[in-house]
Short mmCIF file of C-alpha atoms and ligand atoms in Angstrom, two decimals:
data_model
loop_
_atom_site.label_atom_id
_atom_site.label_comp_id
_atom_site.label_asym_id
_atom_site.label_seq_id
_atom_site.Cartn_x
_atom_site.Cartn_y
_atom_site.Cartn_z
CA UNK A 1 -44.17 30.60 10.77
CA UNK A 2 -41.46 28.78 8.89
CA UNK A 3 -39.27 30.78 6.59
CA UNK A 4 -39.06 30.09 2.84
CA UNK A 5 -36.29 27.71 1.82
CA UNK A 6 -33.30 28.84 -0.21
CA UNK A 7 -30.80 26.43 -1.71
CA UNK A 8 -27.35 28.05 -1.71
CA UNK A 9 -25.14 25.97 -3.98
CA UNK A 10 -21.88 27.30 -2.52
CA UNK A 11 -21.04 28.95 0.79
CA UNK A 12 -20.83 32.72 0.15
CA UNK A 13 -18.87 35.43 2.00
CA UNK A 14 -20.19 36.11 5.50
CA UNK A 15 -21.90 39.39 4.58
CA UNK A 16 -24.10 37.60 2.07
CA UNK A 17 -24.76 34.58 4.29
CA UNK A 18 -25.83 36.88 7.10
CA UNK A 19 -28.43 38.59 4.91
CA UNK A 20 -29.79 35.27 3.67
CA UNK A 21 -30.02 33.70 7.13
CA UNK A 22 -32.18 36.52 8.43
CA UNK A 23 -35.01 35.81 6.02
CA UNK A 24 -34.73 32.26 4.81
CA UNK A 25 -34.11 28.70 5.88
CA UNK A 26 -30.96 27.76 4.08
CA UNK A 27 -29.64 24.59 2.61
CA UNK A 28 -25.96 25.35 1.93
CA UNK A 29 -23.55 23.13 0.01
CA UNK A 30 -20.49 23.81 2.10
CA UNK A 31 -17.61 22.35 0.10
CA UNK A 32 -14.67 24.71 -0.43
CA UNK A 33 -13.71 23.26 -3.77
CA UNK A 34 -16.50 21.22 -5.30
CA UNK A 35 -19.84 22.09 -6.85
CA UNK A 36 -23.03 20.71 -5.40
CA UNK A 37 -23.64 17.21 -6.78
CA UNK A 38 -26.53 17.04 -9.20
CA UNK A 39 -28.45 14.51 -7.08
CA UNK A 40 -28.23 16.74 -3.99
CA UNK A 41 -29.35 19.77 -5.98
CA UNK A 42 -32.34 17.89 -7.44
CA UNK A 43 -33.30 16.67 -3.98
CA UNK A 44 -32.88 19.99 -2.15
CA UNK A 45 -34.77 22.16 -4.66
CA UNK A 46 -37.99 20.18 -4.18
CA UNK A 47 -39.15 22.41 -1.31
CA UNK A 48 -37.18 25.51 -2.33
CA UNK A 49 -38.59 28.97 -3.06
CA UNK A 50 -35.23 30.16 -4.34
CA UNK A 51 -31.81 29.03 -5.53
CA UNK A 52 -28.59 31.02 -5.13
CA UNK A 53 -26.28 29.62 -7.78
CA UNK A 54 -23.15 30.35 -9.82
CA UNK A 55 -21.61 29.60 -13.22
CA UNK A 56 -20.65 26.06 -12.22
CA UNK A 57 -24.22 24.77 -11.75
CA UNK A 58 -26.51 23.90 -14.63
CA UNK A 59 -29.99 25.18 -13.75
CA UNK A 60 -31.73 23.45 -16.62
CA UNK A 61 -35.26 22.21 -17.17
CA UNK A 62 -34.69 19.14 -15.03
CA UNK A 63 -33.81 21.30 -12.02
CA UNK A 64 -36.75 23.64 -12.66
CA UNK A 65 -39.08 20.62 -13.00
CA UNK A 66 -37.85 19.32 -9.66
CA UNK A 67 -38.68 22.63 -7.94
CA UNK A 68 -42.44 23.29 -8.13
CA UNK A 69 -42.35 26.13 -5.54
CA UNK A 70 -39.48 28.07 -7.11
CA UNK A 71 -39.89 31.84 -7.51
CA UNK A 72 -36.31 32.98 -8.05
CA UNK A 73 -32.94 31.79 -9.33
CA UNK A 74 -30.18 34.18 -8.37
CA UNK A 75 -26.75 33.70 -9.93
CA UNK A 76 -23.56 35.24 -8.57
CA UNK A 77 -22.44 36.18 -12.09
CA UNK A 78 -23.27 38.53 -14.91
CA UNK A 79 -23.51 35.62 -17.39
CA UNK A 80 -26.52 33.31 -17.23
CA UNK A 81 -25.87 30.81 -20.02
CA UNK A 82 -26.03 28.02 -17.41
CA UNK A 83 -29.71 28.75 -16.71
CA UNK A 84 -32.73 27.76 -18.81
CA UNK A 85 -34.12 31.29 -18.94
CA UNK A 86 -36.97 30.48 -21.34
CA UNK A 87 -38.44 27.75 -19.18
CA UNK A 88 -38.00 29.85 -16.05
CA UNK A 89 -39.75 32.81 -17.70
CA UNK A 90 -42.67 30.65 -18.83
CA UNK A 91 -43.09 29.57 -15.22
CA UNK A 92 -42.86 33.09 -13.80
CA UNK A 93 -39.51 32.40 -12.10
CA UNK A 94 -37.36 35.53 -11.90
CA UNK A 95 -33.65 35.19 -12.74
CA UNK A 96 -31.27 37.54 -10.94
CA UNK A 97 -27.67 38.32 -11.91
CA UNK A 98 -24.89 40.76 -10.97
CA UNK A 99 -24.05 43.06 -13.89
CA UNK A 100 -21.93 46.21 -13.63
CA UNK A 101 -20.05 45.57 -10.42
CA UNK A 102 -17.58 43.12 -11.96
CA UNK A 103 -16.80 45.13 -15.09
CA UNK A 104 -13.51 46.74 -14.05
CA UNK A 105 -12.23 43.69 -12.17
CA UNK A 106 -12.85 41.46 -15.18
CA UNK A 107 -11.21 43.97 -17.50
CA UNK A 108 -8.17 44.04 -15.17
CA UNK A 109 -7.84 40.26 -15.38
CA UNK A 110 -8.33 40.30 -19.14
CA UNK A 111 -5.47 42.75 -19.47
CA UNK A 112 -3.34 40.80 -16.97
CA UNK A 113 -3.84 37.65 -19.04
CA UNK A 114 -3.08 39.51 -22.26
CA UNK A 115 0.16 40.85 -20.82
CA UNK A 116 1.14 37.55 -19.20
CA UNK A 117 0.60 35.73 -22.48
CA UNK A 118 2.35 38.30 -24.67
CA UNK A 119 5.37 38.68 -22.38
CA UNK A 120 5.60 35.04 -21.31
CA UNK A 121 5.25 35.80 -17.62
CA UNK A 122 4.20 32.26 -16.70
CA UNK A 123 6.99 30.71 -18.82
CA UNK A 124 9.45 33.00 -17.07
CA UNK A 125 8.25 32.03 -13.61
CA UNK A 126 8.53 28.31 -14.45
CA UNK A 127 11.97 28.86 -15.99
CA UNK A 128 13.35 30.46 -12.82
CA UNK A 129 11.78 27.96 -10.44
CA UNK A 130 12.99 24.98 -12.52
CA UNK A 131 16.58 26.19 -12.20
CA UNK A 132 16.89 26.73 -15.96
CA UNK A 133 18.12 30.33 -15.60
CA UNK A 134 21.85 30.04 -16.29
CA UNK A 135 22.55 33.48 -17.74
CA UNK A 136 20.99 36.51 -19.42
CA UNK A 137 20.28 35.73 -23.10
CA UNK A 138 19.72 38.13 -26.00
CA UNK A 139 16.58 36.34 -27.17
CA UNK A 140 15.69 34.55 -23.94
CA UNK A 141 11.92 34.42 -23.31
CA UNK A 142 11.22 37.10 -25.87
CA UNK A 143 7.55 37.89 -26.43
CA UNK A 144 5.32 40.32 -28.30
CA UNK A 145 5.07 44.08 -27.79
CA UNK A 146 1.87 45.40 -26.30
CA UNK A 147 2.45 49.15 -26.39
CA UNK A 148 1.41 50.50 -29.78
CA UNK A 149 0.07 47.16 -31.06
CA UNK A 150 -3.41 46.63 -32.52
CA UNK A 151 -6.09 45.13 -30.30
CA UNK A 152 -9.37 43.79 -31.68
CA UNK A 153 -12.16 43.45 -29.16
CA UNK A 154 -15.04 41.16 -30.11
CA UNK A 155 -18.07 42.17 -28.04
CA UNK A 156 -18.08 45.84 -27.05
CA UNK A 157 -20.31 45.60 -24.00
CA UNK A 158 -19.48 46.99 -20.57
CA UNK A 159 -16.41 44.78 -20.07
CA UNK A 160 -15.23 45.19 -23.66
CA UNK A 161 -15.32 48.94 -23.21
CA UNK A 162 -13.37 48.70 -19.95
CA UNK A 163 -10.71 46.62 -21.74
CA UNK A 164 -10.64 49.25 -24.49
CA UNK A 165 -9.93 52.00 -21.93
CA UNK A 166 -6.96 50.03 -20.63
CA UNK A 167 -5.72 49.43 -24.19
CA UNK A 168 -5.91 53.18 -24.88
CA UNK A 169 -3.48 53.68 -21.99
CA UNK A 170 -1.02 51.44 -23.85
CA UNK A 171 -1.40 53.52 -27.03
CA UNK A 172 -2.91 50.52 -28.79
CA UNK A 173 -4.77 50.88 -32.04
CA UNK A 174 -8.30 49.93 -31.11
CA UNK A 175 -10.59 47.84 -33.35
CA UNK A 176 -13.88 46.32 -32.32
CA UNK A 177 -16.68 44.15 -33.56
CA UNK A 178 -20.10 44.15 -31.99
CA UNK A 179 -23.72 43.35 -32.88
CA UNK A 180 -24.33 47.07 -33.13
CA UNK A 181 -21.93 49.97 -33.52
CA UNK A 182 -20.98 51.99 -30.43
CA UNK A 183 -20.51 55.59 -31.67
CA UNK A 184 -19.72 56.88 -28.17
CA UNK A 185 -16.85 54.37 -27.79
CA UNK A 186 -15.60 55.31 -31.26
CA UNK A 187 -15.65 58.96 -30.29
CA UNK A 188 -14.29 58.68 -26.76
CA UNK A 189 -11.57 56.09 -27.37
CA UNK A 190 -10.96 56.33 -31.11
CA UNK A 191 -12.13 52.74 -31.58
CA UNK A 192 -12.72 51.68 -35.18
CA UNK A 193 -15.50 49.30 -36.16
CA UNK A 194 -14.57 46.25 -38.25
CA UNK A 195 -16.37 43.20 -39.60
CA UNK A 196 -15.34 40.10 -37.66
CA UNK A 197 -13.12 38.90 -40.52
CA UNK A 198 -11.39 42.27 -40.89
CA UNK A 199 -10.78 42.47 -37.15
CA UNK A 200 -9.27 38.98 -37.06
CA UNK A 201 -6.93 39.77 -39.96
CA UNK A 202 -5.73 43.14 -38.63
CA UNK A 203 -5.33 42.54 -34.91
CA UNK A 204 -2.18 41.63 -32.99
CA UNK A 205 -4.39 40.83 -30.01
CA UNK A 206 -7.81 39.29 -30.52
CA UNK A 207 -9.82 39.60 -27.31
CA UNK A 208 -13.11 37.74 -27.11
CA UNK A 209 -15.66 39.36 -24.78
CA UNK A 210 -18.96 38.11 -26.25
CA UNK A 211 -21.53 36.59 -23.88
CA UNK A 212 -22.18 32.86 -24.06
CA UNK A 213 -25.36 32.04 -25.99
CA UNK A 214 -26.55 29.78 -28.81
CA UNK A 215 -25.71 32.66 -31.22
CA UNK A 216 -22.08 32.85 -30.12
CA UNK A 217 -21.49 29.09 -29.80
CA UNK A 218 -18.05 28.34 -31.34
CA UNK A 219 -18.06 31.71 -33.11
CA UNK A 220 -14.27 31.40 -33.19
CA UNK A 221 -13.56 28.23 -35.15
CA UNK A 222 -11.01 26.97 -37.68
CA UNK A 223 -12.05 29.48 -40.35
CA UNK A 224 -11.84 32.47 -38.02
CA UNK A 225 -8.50 31.36 -36.56
CA UNK A 226 -7.09 30.93 -40.08
CA UNK A 227 -7.67 34.65 -40.67
CA UNK A 228 -5.51 35.71 -37.70
CA UNK A 229 -1.87 36.78 -38.01
CA UNK A 230 0.84 34.21 -37.25
CA UNK A 231 1.99 36.57 -34.50
CA UNK A 232 -1.53 36.96 -33.06
CA UNK A 233 -2.31 36.47 -29.39
CA UNK A 234 -5.85 35.25 -28.65
CA UNK A 235 -7.45 36.03 -25.29
CA UNK A 236 -10.74 34.61 -24.02
CA UNK A 237 -12.26 35.66 -20.70
CA UNK A 238 -15.87 35.31 -21.87
CA UNK A 239 -17.16 31.75 -22.23
CA UNK A 240 -15.34 28.63 -23.40
CA UNK A 241 -18.32 27.63 -25.54
CA UNK A 242 -17.60 30.63 -27.79
CA UNK A 243 -14.48 28.88 -29.15
CA UNK A 244 -13.86 25.63 -31.02
CA UNK A 245 -11.13 24.35 -28.69
CA UNK A 246 -9.96 21.61 -31.05
CA UNK A 247 -9.40 24.16 -33.83
CA UNK A 248 -7.61 26.48 -31.41
CA UNK A 249 -5.40 23.64 -30.23
CA UNK A 250 -4.40 22.72 -33.80
CA UNK A 251 -3.57 26.32 -34.69
CA UNK A 252 -1.48 26.84 -31.55
CA UNK A 253 0.30 23.53 -31.96
CA UNK A 254 1.20 24.28 -35.57
CA UNK A 255 2.18 27.85 -34.57
CA UNK A 256 -0.38 29.30 -37.00
CA UNK A 257 -1.08 31.80 -34.23
CA UNK A 258 1.47 32.77 -31.60
CA UNK A 259 -0.23 32.18 -28.27
CA UNK A 260 -3.48 32.14 -26.33
CA UNK A 261 -4.54 33.20 -22.85
CA UNK A 262 -7.67 31.42 -21.64
CA UNK A 263 -9.67 31.95 -18.46
CA UNK A 264 -12.69 29.92 -19.63
CA UNK A 265 -13.24 26.52 -21.23
CA UNK A 266 -16.00 24.54 -22.82
CA UNK A 267 -15.88 22.05 -19.91
CA UNK A 268 -14.96 23.52 -16.54
CA UNK A 269 -12.83 22.48 -14.83
CA UNK A 270 -10.80 21.59 -17.95
CA UNK A 271 -9.47 18.01 -17.82
CA UNK A 272 -5.79 17.97 -16.91
CA UNK A 273 -5.14 15.73 -19.93
CA UNK A 274 -6.84 18.19 -22.31
CA UNK A 275 -4.60 18.75 -25.37
CA UNK A 276 -4.57 22.55 -24.82
CA UNK A 277 -2.72 22.01 -21.52
CA UNK A 278 0.11 20.24 -23.32
CA UNK A 279 1.10 23.42 -25.16
CA UNK A 280 3.71 25.93 -23.95
CA UNK A 281 2.14 28.81 -25.86
CA UNK A 282 -1.05 28.76 -23.80
CA UNK A 283 -1.64 30.49 -20.46
CA UNK A 284 -4.57 29.05 -18.55
CA UNK A 285 -6.57 30.30 -15.58
CA UNK A 286 -9.50 28.76 -13.68
CA UNK A 287 -12.32 31.21 -14.61
CA UNK A 288 -11.19 33.98 -12.25
CA UNK A 289 -12.10 37.08 -14.29
CA UNK A 290 -14.10 38.69 -11.50
CA UNK A 291 -12.09 37.19 -8.64
CA UNK A 292 -10.97 40.10 -6.51
CA UNK A 293 -11.97 39.92 -2.84
CA UNK A 294 -13.98 43.14 -3.03
CA UNK A 295 -15.78 42.29 -6.27
CA UNK A 296 -16.64 38.71 -5.35
CA UNK A 297 -17.97 39.96 -2.01
CA UNK A 298 -20.12 42.58 -3.76
CA UNK A 299 -21.37 39.99 -6.25
CA UNK A 300 -22.38 37.66 -3.40
CA UNK A 301 -24.24 40.44 -1.60
CA UNK A 302 -26.14 41.40 -4.76
CA UNK A 303 -26.92 37.74 -5.42
CA UNK A 304 -28.26 37.44 -1.86
CA UNK A 305 -30.36 40.60 -2.23
CA UNK A 306 -31.76 39.38 -5.55
CA UNK A 307 -32.72 36.05 -3.98
CA UNK A 308 -34.39 37.72 -0.99
CA UNK A 309 -36.34 40.12 -3.19
CA UNK A 310 -37.46 37.09 -5.22
CA UNK A 311 -38.75 35.12 -2.27
CA UNK A 312 -40.59 38.22 -1.01
CA UNK A 313 -42.22 38.55 -4.44
CA UNK A 314 -40.49 41.90 -5.06
CA UNK A 315 -38.62 43.06 -8.14
CA UNK A 316 -34.98 41.98 -8.14
CA UNK A 317 -32.16 44.52 -8.24
CA UNK A 318 -31.02 43.07 -11.58
CA UNK A 319 -33.40 40.80 -13.49
CA UNK A 320 -32.43 38.85 -16.59
CA UNK A 321 -36.09 38.24 -17.52
CA UNK A 322 -38.17 41.29 -16.54
CA UNK A 323 -40.97 39.78 -18.65
CA UNK A 324 -41.97 37.84 -15.54
CA UNK A 325 -43.28 41.09 -14.08
CA UNK A 326 -45.49 41.81 -17.07
CA UNK A 327 -47.62 38.70 -16.63
C1 LIG B 1 -19.71 35.99 -14.81
O1 LIG B 1 -19.99 36.85 -13.97
O2 LIG B 1 -20.48 35.66 -15.71
C2 LIG B 1 -18.38 35.35 -14.69
O3 LIG B 1 -18.11 34.45 -15.67
C3 LIG B 1 -18.20 34.77 -13.30
O4 LIG B 1 -17.65 35.82 -12.59
#
């Protein structure tokens, strides 16, 4: 009997590939550096029972329409804003994701980006390599203090809380804004709840951790940025769509805020001629929040297990739309 077909939109670590191969016929897009072309995806999903995907693929209605046999879409990510969940749910297609396991790794990167931006680590590296280092200077490459400063975390979910724990280690004053209050975080870490506007006005570091969704689209725009301190550092490791990039660019260019560290962008990869990349007070990364070897391997294995459960008609380990099981 032939095995069900899975479309794997990027080659995964061997452990995950091994699991998948045992139970499914695989179509794998094998490029090291490029996402599966849309036309190939639309072609390959026609006979597919499942798709193993990632944040770089748009699994929208057109893809779902092209895949009449689909039972599961499994993304190697916690976020699922690239998937049309409503349409999938209506059609009984389970969506799997990988929450929990990437929390600490993503918080590490968020803090690394915060520190690199505040203390001009990337500027310093460029300065040395370019041969500009002629002597020690009293105000050479001076940045902002982290220890004892005020951090405002927007989105106190799992990753926000993990960032807060790190901030507590740096004796930072901890503010947060969230859809609902988190009394246990307030108690454990001394975090103080603020309205979004209050948080923006009081924080030295504004760290955006909200998930990408229509509700959070461009939640940080010109008005919000205008409330921040001139010395503020803005960090985004959530989704690029949560920020109005043009407004951020203007504010950084005019030094109305001090700097930004960005791991995510509205369009990924960001164009190399994007105005944000022309600024010295911006540190940019290519969406690597969860990119440690161990965590990415675990995410791939969970994504594989979710996909396999889906093609067997079993409950996934982590389902975005458990409503599909109620039908
Ligand atoms: C996620 O998991 O949603 C990240 O953005 C990719 O690691």
